[in-house]
Amino acid sequence: MLETSQRLLSLLALLQTRPAWTGTELAVRLEVTTRTVRNDIDRLRELGYPVDAARGPAGHYRLGVGAKLPPLLLDDEEAVAVAVGLRTGAGVVGMAESSLRALTKLQQVLPHRLQRQVNAINDAMTEGPENTRSNIDPPEIDTILLSTIAACIRDEHYLRFEYAVPEGDSLYKAGSSTTQDLPILVEPYRLVSWHGYWHLVARDEAGDWHTYRVDWMSLRMATGRRYRPRPMRADEYADFVLRDVASAGWKVHARITVYAPAQEVLSRIHAAVGIVESVDERTSVLVTGADSFELIAVYIGMLGLDFRVDEPPGLVAHLETVGKRYLTAIGVPKNG
C-alpha cells in the first residue's frame, strides 16, 4: 500500500486525468478501500484543494475550480519560495512574461493560507534595476522571514527585530543602519530585492527612513500593534535603497553644481549614482561618490551637461589633469 502522502499525490493525479471518478474506481486504482478514498478526499479538502462530490447512483468525485495543477507537490515554504522566485524572475530580461504567467497559475491553485502569504510578498516588494552586477553570491533568505515581514507591511503592524552586521562584511552595507544591541522597532513599508539581496525600507520611532538588510535581521515576538502609515511614493522605495546602499560604499564623495534643472539631471543618471538637489529652475546639485575621483569624473562627464566643481581638492586636481590631457589631444597647447 502506498504511504499516505504518496497516495494523496496519486489521487490528485487521477482526479486530473478525467472529469469524474467513482469512489470504487479510485479505490481499485489506488488499491485501497472506498473508506480510505473518502478519508483521503477529506485530507485534500483540509489542505485547501477543492474536491466536489455527487451522491446517489451516479455519484462521483471531481476536482473543483482552481485545481488543475498538483500544488501538493510543494510544502508551504516551498510554495512561497517558488512564488517569490517567479516574482523576482519577472525582472530578468526575456523572462518577464513567462514568469508572470507561471506566477498567476501558481497563485490560482495555492490553498487560501498560502495565497495570502504569496500575495502579501508580491504586494510588499519592489525589484531594483538590473543594469549593475555584483560578483558576490547573495545570501539565502528564509521564506518565513520574508512572509512575516510582508504580512506586517500588509497589516500595517509594527515590526520588532535585532540587527547585526557581520564583522568585516561591507557589501551592500546600508549606511543608515548599523549593528544595534537593543531590539529595533519600526514601521515596515517595502521589501526591495536587488541582485538577490533583500532590503526592508522602514521608519524608525523618530520617523526617520532607514534601509535594513533582511538577512541581518532576527525577528522578535510579533507586536500586533498597528501604525498609522506615512508612506513614500511607490516609485521612491527602490531609489532610496540604491542611494543608501551606494553611499555607504563610497570611498570619496563630492557635490557637483550642474547647470540644468534637477529633473533633467535625474533623467540622465542611475539612482545609485547619487542624489539630486534642486537649487532653482536652471541649477541643481548632484551629491555623488565612488571608489575614486576618476570614476566620479567619468560619471559627471557622461551627463552631457555643463557643471562646476569646487571641492573636494582631489577631484578638482584630477579634472584639471584630465582637461589638459583632452586639450592636448585636439592640438591645444597645455598653457593655451
PDB file of N, CA and C in Angstrom, residues 2 11 50 68 73-74 79 86 97 105 134 152 177 185 199-200 207 224 240 248 263 271 277 284 288 296 298:
ATOM      1  N   LEU A   2       0.527   2.240  -0.786  1.00  0.00           N
ATOM      2  CA  LEU A   2       1.294   3.465  -0.849  1.00  0.00           C
ATOM      3  C   LEU A   2       1.218   4.213   0.478  1.00  0.00           C
ATOM      4  N   LEU A  11      -3.724  10.278  -5.987  1.00  0.00           N
ATOM      5  CA  LEU A  11      -5.142  10.596  -6.060  1.00  0.00           C
ATOM      6  C   LEU A  11      -5.367  11.905  -6.817  1.00  0.00           C
ATOM      7  N   PRO A  50      -9.986  21.981  -3.605  1.00  0.00           N
ATOM      8  CA  PRO A  50     -11.413  21.680  -3.738  1.00  0.00           C
ATOM      9  C   PRO A  50     -11.683  20.368  -4.472  1.00  0.00           C
ATOM     10  N   LYS A  68      -6.327  22.620 -11.231  1.00  0.00           N
ATOM     11  CA  LYS A  68      -5.859  21.961 -12.447  1.00  0.00           C
ATOM     12  C   LYS A  68      -4.407  21.530 -12.365  1.00  0.00           C
ATOM     13  N   LEU A  73       2.546  19.021  -4.437  1.00  0.00           N
ATOM     14  CA  LEU A  73       3.953  18.671  -4.602  1.00  0.00           C
ATOM     15  C   LEU A  73       4.848  19.604  -3.797  1.00  0.00           C
ATOM     16  N   LEU A  74       4.333  20.769  -3.389  1.00  0.00           N
ATOM     17  CA  LEU A  74       5.117  21.741  -2.658  1.00  0.00           C
ATOM     18  C   LEU A  74       4.578  21.895  -1.240  1.00  0.00           C
ATOM     19  N   ALA A  79       6.261  26.412  -1.616  1.00  0.00           N
ATOM     20  CA  ALA A  79       5.311  27.148  -2.458  1.00  0.00           C
ATOM     21  C   ALA A  79       5.607  28.639  -2.415  1.00  0.00           C
ATOM     22  N   LEU A  86       9.552  33.310  -8.866  1.00  0.00           N
ATOM     23  CA  LEU A  86       8.878  33.724 -10.092  1.00  0.00           C
ATOM     24  C   LEU A  86       8.679  35.230 -10.123  1.00  0.00           C
ATOM     25  N   GLU A  97       7.429  37.942 -19.048  1.00  0.00           N
ATOM     26  CA  GLU A  97       6.088  37.477 -19.387  1.00  0.00           C
ATOM     27  C   GLU A  97       5.846  36.057 -18.912  1.00  0.00           C
ATOM     28  N   LYS A 105      -0.657  31.330 -12.512  1.00  0.00           N
ATOM     29  CA  LYS A 105      -1.192  29.966 -12.437  1.00  0.00           C
ATOM     30  C   LYS A 105      -0.958  29.370 -11.056  1.00  0.00           C
ATOM     31  N   SER A 134      26.741  42.383  -9.179  1.00  0.00           N
ATOM     32  CA  SER A 134      27.629  42.049  -8.062  1.00  0.00           C
ATOM     33  C   SER A 134      28.280  40.710  -8.361  1.00  0.00           C
ATOM     34  N   CYS A 152       3.423  41.942   8.014  1.00  0.00           N
ATOM     35  CA  CYS A 152       3.401  43.160   8.827  1.00  0.00           C
ATOM     36  C   CYS A 152       3.182  44.398   7.957  1.00  0.00           C
ATOM     37  N   SER A 177      21.912  52.139   8.644  1.00  0.00           N
ATOM     38  CA  SER A 177      21.525  51.081   9.580  1.00  0.00           C
ATOM     39  C   SER A 177      22.745  50.251   9.974  1.00  0.00           C
ATOM     40  N   LEU A 185      12.425  48.817  16.731  1.00  0.00           N
ATOM     41  CA  LEU A 185      11.001  48.846  16.453  1.00  0.00           C
ATOM     42  C   LEU A 185      10.768  49.806  15.300  1.00  0.00           C
ATOM     43  N   HIS A 199      16.152  44.049   1.067  1.00  0.00           N
ATOM     44  CA  HIS A 199      16.232  45.193   1.971  1.00  0.00           C
ATOM     45  C   HIS A 199      14.834  45.587   2.410  1.00  0.00           C
ATOM     46  N   LEU A 200      14.727  45.950   3.672  1.00  0.00           N
ATOM     47  CA  LEU A 200      13.471  46.489   4.191  1.00  0.00           C
ATOM     48  C   LEU A 200      13.606  47.998   4.313  1.00  0.00           C
ATOM     49  N   GLY A 207      10.684  58.603  13.263  1.00  0.00           N
ATOM     50  CA  GLY A 207      10.086  58.991  11.988  1.00  0.00           C
ATOM     51  C   GLY A 207      11.059  59.067  10.837  1.00  0.00           C
ATOM     52  N   GLY A 224       1.777  42.976  17.036  1.00  0.00           N
ATOM     53  CA  GLY A 224       0.326  43.036  16.862  1.00  0.00           C
ATOM     54  C   GLY A 224      -0.218  44.451  16.914  1.00  0.00           C
ATOM     55  N   PHE A 240      15.513  54.857  -3.016  1.00  0.00           N
ATOM     56  CA  PHE A 240      16.024  55.112  -1.668  1.00  0.00           C
ATOM     57  C   PHE A 240      17.042  54.052  -1.267  1.00  0.00           C
ATOM     58  N   ALA A 248      26.900  54.184   1.178  1.00  0.00           N
ATOM     59  CA  ALA A 248      27.642  53.532   2.247  1.00  0.00           C
ATOM     60  C   ALA A 248      28.963  52.958   1.747  1.00  0.00           C
ATOM     61  N   GLN A 263      15.232  67.870 -12.576  1.00  0.00           N
ATOM     62  CA  GLN A 263      14.553  66.807 -13.309  1.00  0.00           C
ATOM     63  C   GLN A 263      15.359  66.365 -14.524  1.00  0.00           C
ATOM     64  N   ALA A 271      19.852  55.793 -10.305  1.00  0.00           N
ATOM     65  CA  ALA A 271      19.537  56.169  -8.924  1.00  0.00           C
ATOM     66  C   ALA A 271      20.700  55.921  -7.974  1.00  0.00           C
ATOM     67  N   GLU A 277      19.733  67.606  -5.846  1.00  0.00           N
ATOM     68  CA  GLU A 277      19.043  68.650  -5.084  1.00  0.00           C
ATOM     69  C   GLU A 277      18.789  69.847  -5.990  1.00  0.00           C
ATOM     70  N   SER A 284      21.077  72.825 -10.309  1.00  0.00           N
ATOM     71  CA  SER A 284      20.881  71.771  -9.304  1.00  0.00           C
ATOM     72  C   SER A 284      22.237  71.318  -8.790  1.00  0.00           C
ATOM     73  N   THR A 288      27.190  62.961  -5.049  1.00  0.00           N
ATOM     74  CA  THR A 288      27.586  61.664  -5.586  1.00  0.00           C
ATOM     75  C   THR A 288      28.869  61.176  -4.937  1.00  0.00           C
ATOM     76  N   ILE A 296      34.240  59.315 -10.495  1.00  0.00           N
ATOM     77  CA  ILE A 296      33.330  60.458 -10.422  1.00  0.00           C
ATOM     78  C   ILE A 296      33.464  61.315 -11.673  1.00  0.00           C
ATOM     79  N   VAL A 298      34.234  60.354 -14.604  1.00  0.00           N
ATOM     80  CA  VAL A 298      33.533  59.658 -15.696  1.00  0.00           C
ATOM     81  C   VAL A 298      32.031  59.889 -15.595  1.00  0.00           C
TER      82      VAL A 298
END
